[in-house]
PDB file of C-alpha atoms and ligand atoms in Angstrom:
ATOM      1  CA  MET A   1     153.312  84.247  85.574  1.00 48.00           C
ATOM      2  CA  ALA A   2     151.903  87.596  86.385  1.00 63.00           C
ATOM      3  CA  GLN A   3     153.787  90.676  85.385  1.00 71.00           C
ATOM      4  CA  THR A   4     156.113  92.235  88.225  1.00 74.00           C
ATOM      5  CA  MET A   5     158.079  95.380  88.419  1.00 84.00           C
ATOM      6  CA  LEU A   6     161.175  94.119  89.871  1.00 94.00           C
ATOM      7  CA  PRO A   7     163.600  91.189  88.611  1.00 93.00           C
ATOM      8  CA  SER A   8     162.405  87.925  89.795  1.00 92.00           C
ATOM      9  CA  GLY A   9     164.479  86.732  92.599  1.00 96.00           C
ATOM     10  CA  THR A  10     164.747  89.872  94.134  1.00 97.00           C
ATOM     11  CA  PHE A  11     163.745  88.450  97.568  1.00 98.00           C
ATOM     12  CA  GLN A  12     165.030  85.196  97.085  1.00 98.00           C
ATOM     13  CA  GLY A  13     165.779  83.297 100.238  1.00 98.00           C
ATOM     14  CA  GLU A  14     164.393  85.686 102.375  1.00 98.00           C
ATOM     15  CA  THR A  15     161.263  85.781 104.744  1.00 98.00           C
ATOM     16  CA  ALA A  16     158.450  88.220 104.930  1.00 99.00           C
ATOM     17  CA  ILE A  17     155.755  88.468 107.428  1.00 99.00           C
ATOM     18  CA  VAL A  18     152.404  90.276 106.213  1.00 99.00           C
ATOM     19  CA  THR A  19     149.987  91.022 108.800  1.00 98.00           C
ATOM     20  CA  GLY A  20     146.595  91.487 107.554  1.00 98.00           C
ATOM     21  CA  GLY A  21     147.875  89.180 104.849  1.00 98.00           C
ATOM     22  CA  GLY A  22     144.584  87.351 104.099  1.00 98.00           C
ATOM     23  CA  SER A  23     142.791  89.571 102.247  1.00 98.00           C
ATOM     24  CA  GLY A  24     143.129  93.017 100.325  1.00 98.00           C
ATOM     25  CA  ILE A  25     146.029  94.924 100.066  1.00 98.00           C
ATOM     26  CA  GLY A  26     147.958  92.804 102.568  1.00 98.00           C
ATOM     27  CA  PHE A  27     147.192  89.759 100.203  1.00 98.00           C
ATOM     28  CA  GLY A  28     148.309  91.586  97.297  1.00 98.00           C
ATOM     29  CA  ILE A  29     151.725  92.341  98.896  1.00 98.00           C
ATOM     30  CA  ALA A  30     152.208  88.681 100.186  1.00 98.00           C
ATOM     31  CA  ARG A  31     151.463  87.563  96.553  1.00 98.00           C
ATOM     32  CA  GLU A  32     153.964  90.002  94.729  1.00 98.00           C
ATOM     33  CA  LEU A  33     156.443  89.283  97.400  1.00 98.00           C
ATOM     34  CA  GLY A  34     156.214  85.621  97.052  1.00 98.00           C
ATOM     35  CA  ARG A  35     156.244  86.099  93.289  1.00 98.00           C
ATOM     36  CA  LEU A  36     159.701  87.620  93.625  1.00 98.00           C
ATOM     37  CA  GLY A  37     160.904  84.677  95.781  1.00 98.00           C
ATOM     38  CA  ALA A  38     160.303  85.505  99.407  1.00 98.00           C
ATOM     39  CA  THR A  39     158.712  83.047 101.803  1.00 98.00           C
ATOM     40  CA  VAL A  40     155.748  84.660 102.918  1.00 98.00           C
ATOM     41  CA  VAL A  41     154.204  84.453 106.454  1.00 98.00           C
ATOM     42  CA  ILE A  42     150.560  85.656 106.580  1.00 98.00           C
ATOM     43  CA  ALA A  43     149.095  86.689 109.770  1.00 98.00           C
ATOM     44  CA  GLY A  44     145.580  87.628 110.531  1.00 98.00           C
ATOM     45  CA  ARG A  45     142.484  86.904 112.811  1.00 97.00           C
ATOM     46  CA  LYS A  46     140.529  84.678 110.537  1.00 97.00           C
ATOM     47  CA  PRO A  47     142.185  81.054 110.176  1.00 98.00           C
ATOM     48  CA  GLU A  48     139.682  80.057 107.271  1.00 98.00           C
ATOM     49  CA  ARG A  49     140.705  83.182 105.291  1.00 98.00           C
ATOM     50  CA  LEU A  50     144.543  82.710 105.988  1.00 98.00           C
ATOM     51  CA  GLU A  51     144.009  78.913 104.702  1.00 98.00           C
ATOM     52  CA  GLN A  52     142.329  79.948 101.595  1.00 98.00           C
ATOM     53  CA  ALA A  53     144.920  82.773 100.932  1.00 98.00           C
ATOM     54  CA  VAL A  54     147.766  80.228 101.396  1.00 98.00           C
ATOM     55  CA  ALA A  55     146.174  77.796  99.235  1.00 98.00           C
ATOM     56  CA  GLN A  56     145.824  80.494  96.449  1.00 98.00           C
ATOM     57  CA  LEU A  57     149.531  81.308  96.792  1.00 98.00           C
ATOM     58  CA  LYS A  58     150.567  77.784  96.774  1.00 98.00           C
ATOM     59  CA  ASP A  59     148.822  77.472  93.511  1.00 98.00           C
ATOM     60  CA  GLU A  60     151.158  80.046  92.112  1.00 97.00           C
ATOM     61  CA  ASP A  61     154.051  78.077  93.586  1.00 98.00           C
ATOM     62  CA  ILE A  62     154.727  80.595  96.293  1.00 98.00           C
ATOM     63  CA  ARG A  63     156.271  79.376  99.450  1.00 98.00           C
ATOM     64  CA  ALA A  64     153.602  80.637 101.893  1.00 98.00           C
ATOM     65  CA  LEU A  65     152.611  79.902 105.585  1.00 98.00           C
ATOM     66  CA  ALA A  66     149.507  80.934 107.655  1.00 98.00           C
ATOM     67  CA  ILE A  67     149.962  81.977 111.197  1.00 98.00           C
ATOM     68  CA  PRO A  68     146.566  82.816 112.898  1.00 98.00           C
ATOM     69  CA  THR A  69     147.417  86.085 114.884  1.00 98.00           C
ATOM     70  CA  ASP A  70     145.623  88.908 116.711  1.00 98.00           C
ATOM     71  CA  VAL A  71     148.101  91.811 116.638  1.00 98.00           C
ATOM     72  CA  ARG A  72     146.582  93.314 119.636  1.00 98.00           C
ATOM     73  CA  ASP A  73     147.721  90.532 121.808  1.00 98.00           C
ATOM     74  CA  PRO A  74     151.589  91.114 122.254  1.00 98.00           C
ATOM     75  CA  ALA A  75     152.180  87.382 123.342  1.00 98.00           C
ATOM     76  CA  GLN A  76     150.397  86.070 119.829  1.00 98.00           C
ATOM     77  CA  VAL A  77     152.700  88.595 118.079  1.00 98.00           C
ATOM     78  CA  GLU A  78     155.665  87.155 120.109  1.00 98.00           C
ATOM     79  CA  ALA A  79     154.586  83.592 119.026  1.00 98.00           C
ATOM     80  CA  LEU A  80     154.171  84.691 115.217  1.00 98.00           C
ATOM     81  CA  VAL A  81     157.863  85.719 115.289  1.00 98.00           C
ATOM     82  CA  ASP A  82     159.153  82.791 117.189  1.00 98.00           C
ATOM     83  CA  GLN A  83     157.402  80.475 114.764  1.00 98.00           C
ATOM     84  CA  THR A  84     158.323  82.287 111.808  1.00 98.00           C
ATOM     85  CA  LEU A  85     161.869  81.920 112.621  1.00 98.00           C
ATOM     86  CA  ALA A  86     161.620  78.274 113.827  1.00 98.00           C
ATOM     87  CA  THR A  87     159.753  77.671 110.497  1.00 98.00           C
ATOM     88  CA  THR A  88     161.641  79.567 107.843  1.00 98.00           C
ATOM     89  CA  GLY A  89     164.960  80.350 109.958  1.00 98.00           C
ATOM     90  CA  ARG A  90     165.087  84.068 109.284  1.00 98.00           C
ATOM     91  CA  LEU A  91     163.145  87.149 109.273  1.00 98.00           C
ATOM     92  CA  ASP A  92     163.886  89.840 106.554  1.00 98.00           C
ATOM     93  CA  CYS A  93     160.959  91.924 105.944  1.00 99.00           C
ATOM     94  CA  LEU A  94     157.679  93.036 108.219  1.00 99.00           C
ATOM     95  CA  VAL A  95     154.735  94.633 106.535  1.00 99.00           C
ATOM     96  CA  ASN A  96     152.319  95.879 108.832  1.00 99.00           C
ATOM     97  CA  ALA A  97     148.892  95.774 106.893  1.00 98.00           C
ATOM     98  CA  ALA A  98     146.341  94.469 109.621  1.00 98.00           C
ATOM     99  CA  ALA A  99     143.590  97.357 110.213  1.00 97.00           C
ATOM    100  CA  GLY A 100     140.254  97.899 111.455  1.00 96.00           C
ATOM    101  CA  ASN A 101     137.973 100.802 110.714  1.00 96.00           C
ATOM    102  CA  PHE A 102     134.369 101.887 110.838  1.00 96.00           C
ATOM    103  CA  VAL A 103     132.643 105.231 110.082  1.00 96.00           C
ATOM    104  CA  VAL A 104     130.901 106.842 112.913  1.00 98.00           C
ATOM    105  CA  ASP A 105     130.266 110.396 114.346  1.00 98.00           C
ATOM    106  CA  SER A 106     132.789 110.773 116.828  1.00 98.00           C
ATOM    107  CA  GLU A 107     130.188 111.922 119.699  1.00 98.00           C
ATOM    108  CA  LYS A 108     128.749 108.207 119.276  1.00 98.00           C
ATOM    109  CA  LEU A 109     132.130 106.469 119.293  1.00 98.00           C
ATOM    110  CA  SER A 110     132.331 104.342 122.541  1.00 98.00           C
ATOM    111  CA  VAL A 111     135.732 103.777 124.419  1.00 98.00           C
ATOM    112  CA  ASN A 112     135.629 100.186 123.382  1.00 98.00           C
ATOM    113  CA  GLY A 113     135.156 101.176 119.655  1.00 98.00           C
ATOM    114  CA  TRP A 114     138.268 103.677 119.703  1.00 98.00           C
ATOM    115  CA  ASN A 115     140.126 100.672 121.518  1.00 98.00           C
ATOM    116  CA  ALA A 116     139.244  98.215 119.206  1.00 98.00           C
ATOM    117  CA  VAL A 117     140.738 100.322 116.275  1.00 98.00           C
ATOM    118  CA  VAL A 118     143.858 101.968 118.120  1.00 98.00           C
ATOM    119  CA  ASN A 119     144.671  98.825 119.415  1.00 98.00           C
ATOM    120  CA  THR A 120     144.771  97.037 116.341  1.00 98.00           C
ATOM    121  CA  VAL A 121     146.287  99.978 114.105  1.00 98.00           C
ATOM    122  CA  LEU A 122     148.600 101.602 116.490  1.00 99.00           C
ATOM    123  CA  ASN A 123     149.449  99.073 119.190  1.00 98.00           C
ATOM    124  CA  GLY A 124     149.296  96.305 117.123  1.00 98.00           C
ATOM    125  CA  THR A 125     151.878  97.790 114.557  1.00 99.00           C
ATOM    126  CA  PHE A 126     154.060  98.614 117.500  1.00 99.00           C
ATOM    127  CA  TYR A 127     153.919  95.026 119.008  1.00 99.00           C
ATOM    128  CA  CYS A 128     154.610  93.576 115.516  1.00 99.00           C
ATOM    129  CA  THR A 129     157.293  96.187 114.605  1.00 99.00           C
ATOM    130  CA  ARG A 130     159.188  95.761 118.271  1.00 98.00           C
ATOM    131  CA  ALA A 131     158.786  91.896 117.987  1.00 98.00           C
ATOM    132  CA  ALA A 132     160.146  91.585 114.427  1.00 99.00           C
ATOM    133  CA  GLY A 133     162.820  94.418 114.977  1.00 98.00           C
ATOM    134  CA  LEU A 134     164.320  92.750 118.019  1.00 98.00           C
ATOM    135  CA  LYS A 135     164.882  89.748 115.974  1.00 98.00           C
ATOM    136  CA  MET A 136     166.251  91.709 113.023  1.00 98.00           C
ATOM    137  CA  ILE A 137     168.808  93.298 115.410  1.00 98.00           C
ATOM    138  CA  GLU A 138     169.632  89.876 116.951  1.00 98.00           C
ATOM    139  CA  GLN A 139     170.347  88.471 113.271  1.00 97.00           C
ATOM    140  CA  GLY A 140     172.607  91.387 112.547  1.00 98.00           C
ATOM    141  CA  ARG A 141     171.574  91.241 108.859  1.00 97.00           C
ATOM    142  CA  GLY A 142     169.237  94.414 108.881  1.00 98.00           C
ATOM    143  CA  GLY A 143     165.678  94.417 107.798  1.00 98.00           C
ATOM    144  CA  ARG A 144     163.002  96.190 106.366  1.00 98.00           C
ATOM    145  CA  ILE A 145     159.506  97.428 107.860  1.00 99.00           C
ATOM    146  CA  LEU A 146     156.601  98.711 105.929  1.00 99.00           C
ATOM    147  CA  SER A 147     153.421 100.047 107.528  1.00 99.00           C
ATOM    148  CA  ILE A 148     150.298 100.773 105.525  1.00 98.00           C
ATOM    149  CA  VAL A 149     148.848 104.341 106.425  1.00 98.00           C
ATOM    150  CA  ALA A 150     146.252 106.580 105.182  1.00 98.00           C
ATOM    151  CA  SER A 151     146.537 110.366 104.070  1.00 98.00           C
ATOM    152  CA  TYR A 152     143.795 111.242 106.777  1.00 97.00           C
ATOM    153  CA  ALA A 153     146.479 110.916 109.378  1.00 98.00           C
ATOM    154  CA  TRP A 154     147.678 114.403 108.180  1.00 98.00           C
ATOM    155  CA  THR A 155     144.508 115.723 106.454  1.00 97.00           C
ATOM    156  CA  GLY A 156     142.209 114.706 109.292  1.00 97.00           C
ATOM    157  CA  GLY A 157     139.192 112.247 108.470  1.00 96.00           C
ATOM    158  CA  PRO A 158     135.629 113.431 109.782  1.00 97.00           C
ATOM    159  CA  ARG A 159     133.566 110.231 111.243  1.00 98.00           C
ATOM    160  CA  THR A 160     136.620 108.207 111.408  1.00 98.00           C
ATOM    161  CA  VAL A 161     138.699 109.767 114.269  1.00 98.00           C
ATOM    162  CA  HIS A 162     139.961 106.564 115.919  1.00 98.00           C
ATOM    163  CA  SER A 163     141.648 105.484 112.535  1.00 98.00           C
ATOM    164  CA  VAL A 164     142.850 108.974 111.884  1.00 98.00           C
ATOM    165  CA  ALA A 165     144.526 109.091 115.449  1.00 98.00           C
ATOM    166  CA  ALA A 166     146.212 105.695 114.908  1.00 98.00           C
ATOM    167  CA  LYS A 167     147.480 106.031 111.452  1.00 98.00           C
ATOM    168  CA  ALA A 168     149.027 109.467 112.577  1.00 98.00           C
ATOM    169  CA  GLY A 169     150.563 107.546 115.310  1.00 99.00           C
ATOM    170  CA  VAL A 170     151.912 105.058 112.778  1.00 99.00           C
ATOM    171  CA  VAL A 171     153.260 107.825 110.764  1.00 99.00           C
ATOM    172  CA  ALA A 172     155.228 109.179 113.537  1.00 98.00           C
ATOM    173  CA  MET A 173     156.633 105.707 114.659  1.00 99.00           C
ATOM    174  CA  THR A 174     157.803 105.230 111.196  1.00 99.00           C
ATOM    175  CA  ARG A 175     160.024 108.397 111.149  1.00 98.00           C
ATOM    176  CA  THR A 176     160.982 107.755 114.745  1.00 98.00           C
ATOM    177  CA  LEU A 177     162.320 103.994 114.045  1.00 99.00           C
ATOM    178  CA  ALA A 178     163.853 105.129 110.631  1.00 98.00           C
ATOM    179  CA  VAL A 179     166.288 107.205 112.478  1.00 98.00           C
ATOM    180  CA  GLU A 180     166.779 105.001 115.540  1.00 98.00           C
ATOM    181  CA  TRP A 181     167.248 101.868 113.789  1.00 98.00           C
ATOM    182  CA  ALA A 182     169.154 102.834 110.764  1.00 98.00           C
ATOM    183  CA  HIS A 183     172.528 102.105 112.333  1.00 98.00           C
ATOM    184  CA  TYR A 184     171.013  98.662 112.443  1.00 98.00           C
ATOM    185  CA  ARG A 185     170.564  98.716 108.853  1.00 98.00           C
ATOM    186  CA  ILE A 186     166.752  98.373 109.351  1.00 98.00           C
ATOM    187  CA  ARG A 187     164.776 100.566 107.069  1.00 99.00           C
ATOM    188  CA  VAL A 188     161.432 101.796 108.219  1.00 99.00           C
ATOM    189  CA  ASN A 189     158.955 103.126 105.683  1.00 99.00           C
ATOM    190  CA  GLY A 190     155.096 103.678 105.308  1.00 99.00           C
ATOM    191  CA  LEU A 191     152.916 103.122 101.993  1.00 99.00           C
ATOM    192  CA  CYS A 192     149.712 105.303 101.909  1.00 98.00           C
ATOM    193  CA  PRO A 193     147.252 104.087  99.235  1.00 98.00           C
ATOM    194  CA  GLY A 194     144.490 105.818  97.906  1.00 97.00           C
ATOM    195  CA  PRO A 195     141.115 104.338  97.349  1.00 97.00           C
ATOM    196  CA  THR A 196     141.780 100.800  96.162  1.00 98.00           C
ATOM    197  CA  ASP A 197     139.718  98.336  94.360  1.00 97.00           C
ATOM    198  CA  THR A 198     139.655  95.389  97.222  1.00 96.00           C
ATOM    199  CA  GLU A 199     136.769  93.147  97.821  1.00 94.00           C
ATOM    200  CA  GLY A 200     136.366  94.917 101.512  1.00 93.00           C
ATOM    201  CA  ALA A 201     136.137  98.334  99.797  1.00 94.00           C
ATOM    202  CA  ARG A 202     134.151  97.604  96.984  1.00 95.00           C
ATOM    203  CA  PRO A 203     130.643  97.692  98.787  1.00 94.00           C
ATOM    204  CA  LEU A 204     131.494 101.452  99.745  1.00 92.00           C
ATOM    205  CA  TRP A 205     131.133 102.166  95.738  1.00 95.00           C
ATOM    206  CA  ALA A 206     128.851  99.402  94.523  1.00 96.00           C
ATOM    207  CA  ASP A 207     126.183 102.083  93.731  1.00 97.00           C
ATOM    208  CA  PRO A 208     127.372 103.295  90.244  1.00 96.00           C
ATOM    209  CA  ALA A 209     126.801 106.901  91.046  1.00 97.00           C
ATOM    210  CA  GLU A 210     128.498 106.658  94.549  1.00 96.00           C
ATOM    211  CA  ALA A 211     131.404 105.238  92.429  1.00 97.00           C
ATOM    212  CA  GLN A 212     131.198 108.241  90.023  1.00 97.00           C
ATOM    213  CA  ARG A 213     131.117 110.772  92.877  1.00 97.00           C
ATOM    214  CA  LEU A 214     134.289 109.294  94.478  1.00 96.00           C
ATOM    215  CA  LYS A 215     136.131 108.852  91.111  1.00 97.00           C
ATOM    216  CA  ALA A 216     135.444 112.611  90.538  1.00 96.00           C
ATOM    217  CA  LYS A 217     137.526 113.231  93.631  1.00 94.00           C
ATOM    218  CA  ILE A 218     140.576 111.559  92.384  1.00 96.00           C
ATOM    219  CA  PRO A 219     142.516 113.693  89.956  1.00 96.00           C
ATOM    220  CA  VAL A 220     143.293 110.711  87.762  1.00 97.00           C
ATOM    221  CA  GLY A 221     139.646 109.550  87.562  1.00 97.00           C
ATOM    222  CA  ARG A 222     139.896 105.936  88.915  1.00 98.00           C
ATOM    223  CA  PHE A 223     140.444 104.018  92.124  1.00 98.00           C
ATOM    224  CA  GLY A 224     143.804 102.040  92.625  1.00 98.00           C
ATOM    225  CA  THR A 225     144.365  98.424  92.041  1.00 98.00           C
ATOM    226  CA  VAL A 226     145.972  96.073  94.625  1.00 98.00           C
ATOM    227  CA  GLU A 227     148.568  95.023  92.087  1.00 97.00           C
ATOM    228  CA  GLU A 228     149.767  98.789  91.981  1.00 98.00           C
ATOM    229  CA  MET A 229     149.814  98.914  95.798  1.00 98.00           C
ATOM    230  CA  ALA A 230     151.832  95.670  95.948  1.00 98.00           C
ATOM    231  CA  GLN A 231     154.297  96.754  93.502  1.00 98.00           C
ATOM    232  CA  ALA A 232     154.890  99.946  95.236  1.00 98.00           C
ATOM    233  CA  ALA A 233     155.192  98.098  98.748  1.00 98.00           C
ATOM    234  CA  SER A 234     157.676  95.655  96.653  1.00 98.00           C
ATOM    235  CA  TYR A 235     160.028  98.340  95.577  1.00 98.00           C
ATOM    236  CA  LEU A 236     160.027  99.998  99.143  1.00 98.00           C
ATOM    237  CA  LEU A 237     160.990  96.629 100.613  1.00 98.00           C
ATOM    238  CA  SER A 238     163.834  95.666  97.883  1.00 98.00           C
ATOM    239  CA  PRO A 239     167.425  96.747  97.504  1.00 98.00           C
ATOM    240  CA  TYR A 240     166.282  99.392  95.135  1.00 97.00           C
ATOM    241  CA  ALA A 241     164.916 101.225  97.795  1.00 98.00           C
ATOM    242  CA  ASP A 242     168.268 100.928 100.185  1.00 98.00           C
ATOM    243  CA  PHE A 243     168.455 104.834 100.441  1.00 98.00           C
ATOM    244  CA  VAL A 244     164.666 105.280 101.223  1.00 98.00           C
ATOM    245  CA  ASN A 245     163.969 105.452 104.823  1.00 98.00           C
ATOM    246  CA  GLY A 246     161.374 107.181 106.888  1.00 98.00           C
ATOM    247  CA  GLU A 247     159.438 108.062 103.793  1.00 98.00           C
ATOM    248  CA  ILE A 248     155.611 107.853 103.505  1.00 98.00           C
ATOM    249  CA  PHE A 249     155.061 106.932  99.824  1.00 98.00           C
ATOM    250  CA  VAL A 250     151.601 108.139  98.816  1.00 98.00           C
ATOM    251  CA  ILE A 251     150.045 106.180  95.933  1.00 98.00           C
ATOM    252  CA  ASP A 252     146.641 107.515  95.247  1.00 98.00           C
ATOM    253  CA  GLY A 253     146.168 109.149  91.992  1.00 98.00           C
ATOM    254  CA  GLY A 254     146.579 112.620  93.628  1.00 97.00           C
ATOM    255  CA  GLU A 255     143.638 112.230  95.928  1.00 97.00           C
ATOM    256  CA  TRP A 256     144.543 113.824  98.785  1.00 97.00           C
ATOM    257  CA  LEU A 257     145.891 116.845  96.854  1.00 96.00           C
ATOM    258  CA  GLY A 258     143.652 119.408  95.107  1.00 82.00           C
ATOM    259  CA  LYS A 259     141.446 120.624  97.855  1.00 82.00           C
ATOM    260  CA  GLY A 260     142.264 124.157  97.631  1.00 81.00           C
ATOM    261  CA  LEU A 261     139.459 126.955  96.873  1.00 86.00           C
ATOM    262  CA  THR A 262     140.263 126.985  92.950  1.00 84.00           C
ATOM    263  CA  SER A 263     140.019 123.416  92.116  1.00 75.00           C
TER     264      SER A 263
HETATM  265  C1  LIG B   1     130.104 102.159 115.807  1.00 67.61           C
HETATM  266  C2  LIG B   1     131.176 100.270 116.196  1.00 67.61           C
HETATM  267  C3  LIG B   1     131.058  99.845 114.779  1.00 67.61           C
HETATM  268  C4  LIG B   1     130.388 100.710 113.970  1.00 67.61           C
HETATM  269  C5  LIG B   1     132.380  98.139 115.852  1.00 67.61           C
HETATM  270  N1  LIG B   1     131.867  99.278 116.794  1.00 67.61           N
HETATM  271  N2  LIG B   1     131.650  98.639 114.535  1.00 67.61           N
HETATM  272  N3  LIG B   1     130.743 101.343 116.798  1.00 67.61           N
HETATM  273  N4  LIG B   1     129.882 102.061 114.449  1.00 67.61           N
HETATM  274  N5  LIG B   1     130.460 100.312 112.696  1.00 67.61           N
HETATM  275  C6  LIG B   1     132.356  99.101 118.277  1.00 67.61           C
HETATM  276  C7  LIG B   1     131.381  98.042 119.068  1.00 67.61           C
HETATM  277  O1  LIG B   1     130.256  98.752 119.358  1.00 67.61           O
HETATM  278  C8  LIG B   1     132.181  98.021 120.381  1.00 67.61           C
HETATM  279  O2  LIG B   1     131.886  98.943 121.063  1.00 67.61           O
HETATM  280  C9  LIG B   1     133.523  98.193 119.677  1.00 67.61           C
HETATM  281  O3  LIG B   1     133.475  98.968 118.579  1.00 67.61           O
HETATM  282  C10 LIG B   1     134.124  96.711 119.358  1.00 67.61           C
HETATM  283  O4  LIG B   1     133.415  96.086 118.576  1.00 67.61           O
HETATM  284  P1  LIG B   1     133.700  94.727 118.236  1.00 67.61           P
HETATM  285  O5  LIG B   1     132.914  94.208 116.930  1.00 67.61           O
HETATM  286  O6  LIG B   1     133.238  93.876 119.411  1.00 67.61           O
HETATM  287  O7  LIG B   1     135.269  94.636 117.825  1.00 67.61           O
HETATM  288  P2  LIG B   1     136.069  93.452 116.876  1.00 67.61           P
HETATM  289  O8  LIG B   1     135.443  92.267 116.839  1.00 67.61           O
HETATM  290  O9  LIG B   1     137.201  93.508 117.337  1.00 67.61           O
HETATM  291  O10 LIG B   1     135.986  94.508 115.565  1.00 67.61           O
HETATM  292  C11 LIG B   1     137.127  95.096 115.200  1.00 67.61           C
HETATM  293  C12 LIG B   1     136.729  96.048 114.450  1.00 67.61           C
HETATM  294  C13 LIG B   1     135.701  95.476 113.240  1.00 67.61           C
HETATM  295  C14 LIG B   1     137.814  97.223 113.730  1.00 67.61           C
HETATM  296  C15 LIG B   1     135.788  97.195 115.199  1.00 67.61           C
HETATM  297  O11 LIG B   1     135.258  96.530 112.188  1.00 67.61           O
HETATM  298  C16 LIG B   1     136.887  94.900 112.154  1.00 67.61           C
HETATM  299  O12 LIG B   1     137.477  94.177 112.645  1.00 67.61           O
HETATM  300  N6  LIG B   1     136.884  95.145 111.096  1.00 67.61           N
HETATM  301  C17 LIG B   1     138.154  94.574 110.130  1.00 67.61           C
HETATM  302  C18 LIG B   1     137.804  95.096 108.510  1.00 67.61           C
HETATM  303  C19 LIG B   1     137.868  96.479 108.472  1.00 67.61           C
HETATM  304  O13 LIG B   1     137.645  97.166 109.232  1.00 67.61           O
HETATM  305  N7  LIG B   1     138.675  96.593 107.378  1.00 67.61           N
HETATM  306  C20 LIG B   1     138.988  98.023 107.062  1.00 67.61           C
HETATM  307  C21 LIG B   1     140.422  98.315 106.984  1.00 67.61           C
HETATM  308  S1  LIG B   1     140.637  99.555 105.902  1.00 67.61           S
HETATM  309  P3  LIG B   1     130.929  98.874 122.549  1.00 67.61           P
HETATM  310  O14 LIG B   1     131.014 100.072 123.083  1.00 67.61           O
HETATM  311  O15 LIG B   1     129.405  98.612 121.693  1.00 67.61           O
HETATM  312  O16 LIG B   1     131.255  97.650 123.067  1.00 67.61           O
HETATM  313  C22 LIG B   1     140.979 100.746 106.552  1.00 67.61           C
HETATM  314  C23 LIG B   1     140.928 102.203 105.577  1.00 67.61           C
HETATM  315  C24 LIG B   1     139.615 102.270 105.118  1.00 67.61           C
HETATM  316  O17 LIG B   1     141.294 100.963 107.638  1.00 67.61           O
HETATM  317  C25 LIG B   1     139.745 103.791 104.806  1.00 67.61           C
HETATM  318  C26 LIG B   1     137.777 104.012 104.457  1.00 67.61           C
HETATM  319  C27 LIG B   1     137.465 104.971 105.781  1.00 67.61           C
END
């Protein structure tokens, strides 16, 4: 059994949906919640990837279910939530980890390219949050919603204007719903990972010189791990964070800071 930070059984009897749960940070969060007792529903666009992920989770004795979903389609999102309720009987946590991004000069970004990212990151997060939130309200037991964001939402991020604008929207949505839905006992927070060593990100720093250049920009001098992100996410979703609401929790080794003229 891998090390977990929270007591085992923290999420016993609960159900969590993790979009983008087939790989990367989303998969890591699903695995950690599962290790802590949750039944996890992983949603994503690629059925084969989801099935592989579920098999891996089941190998660890985690109750897991794959529901192929394109978060850009509100009908598929409704079906995801309905099927989760029909299969597991409840919904306690939603993790919005589905994302899409590419690096492009803004003057070369097409309308379709903009829409592909904004529809996934901003609209998809709203569709999932709305569908899950309505069920949580109906159940009357409260709930927790956590969205993965990025610090370029507030610093700006040249050559990723689509993702920057979408993540900034998710930050604003998080803070807004945290206030609106608190009386339903639904907590809404964001997790903001810095550069994290995932399979998807690894090609970006496959060249050792490039890895060195990027690490030099991170005060602690290394990339984050999926496990670190997953443990932070689990804390924010757990009862230990019952008073944490509308927070954007940055976990990046100080990467977004230290950009002053003297550093
Ligand atoms: C320019 C591009 C492009 C690129 C796609 N497009 N990739 N334009 N440079 N590299 C344009 C296409 O030309 C098209 O516009 C439009 O976007 C839609 O492309 P499709 O491939 O048809 O769309 P789709 O299959 O829906 O792809 C969605 C995607 C894709 C977001 C574009 O990259 C994707 O699904 N990625 C998922 C994996 C991923 O991105 N993970 C990163 C998440 S991590 P036209 O006009 O030609 O029709 C993250 C933080 C990373 O977000 C931080 C580091 C920067």
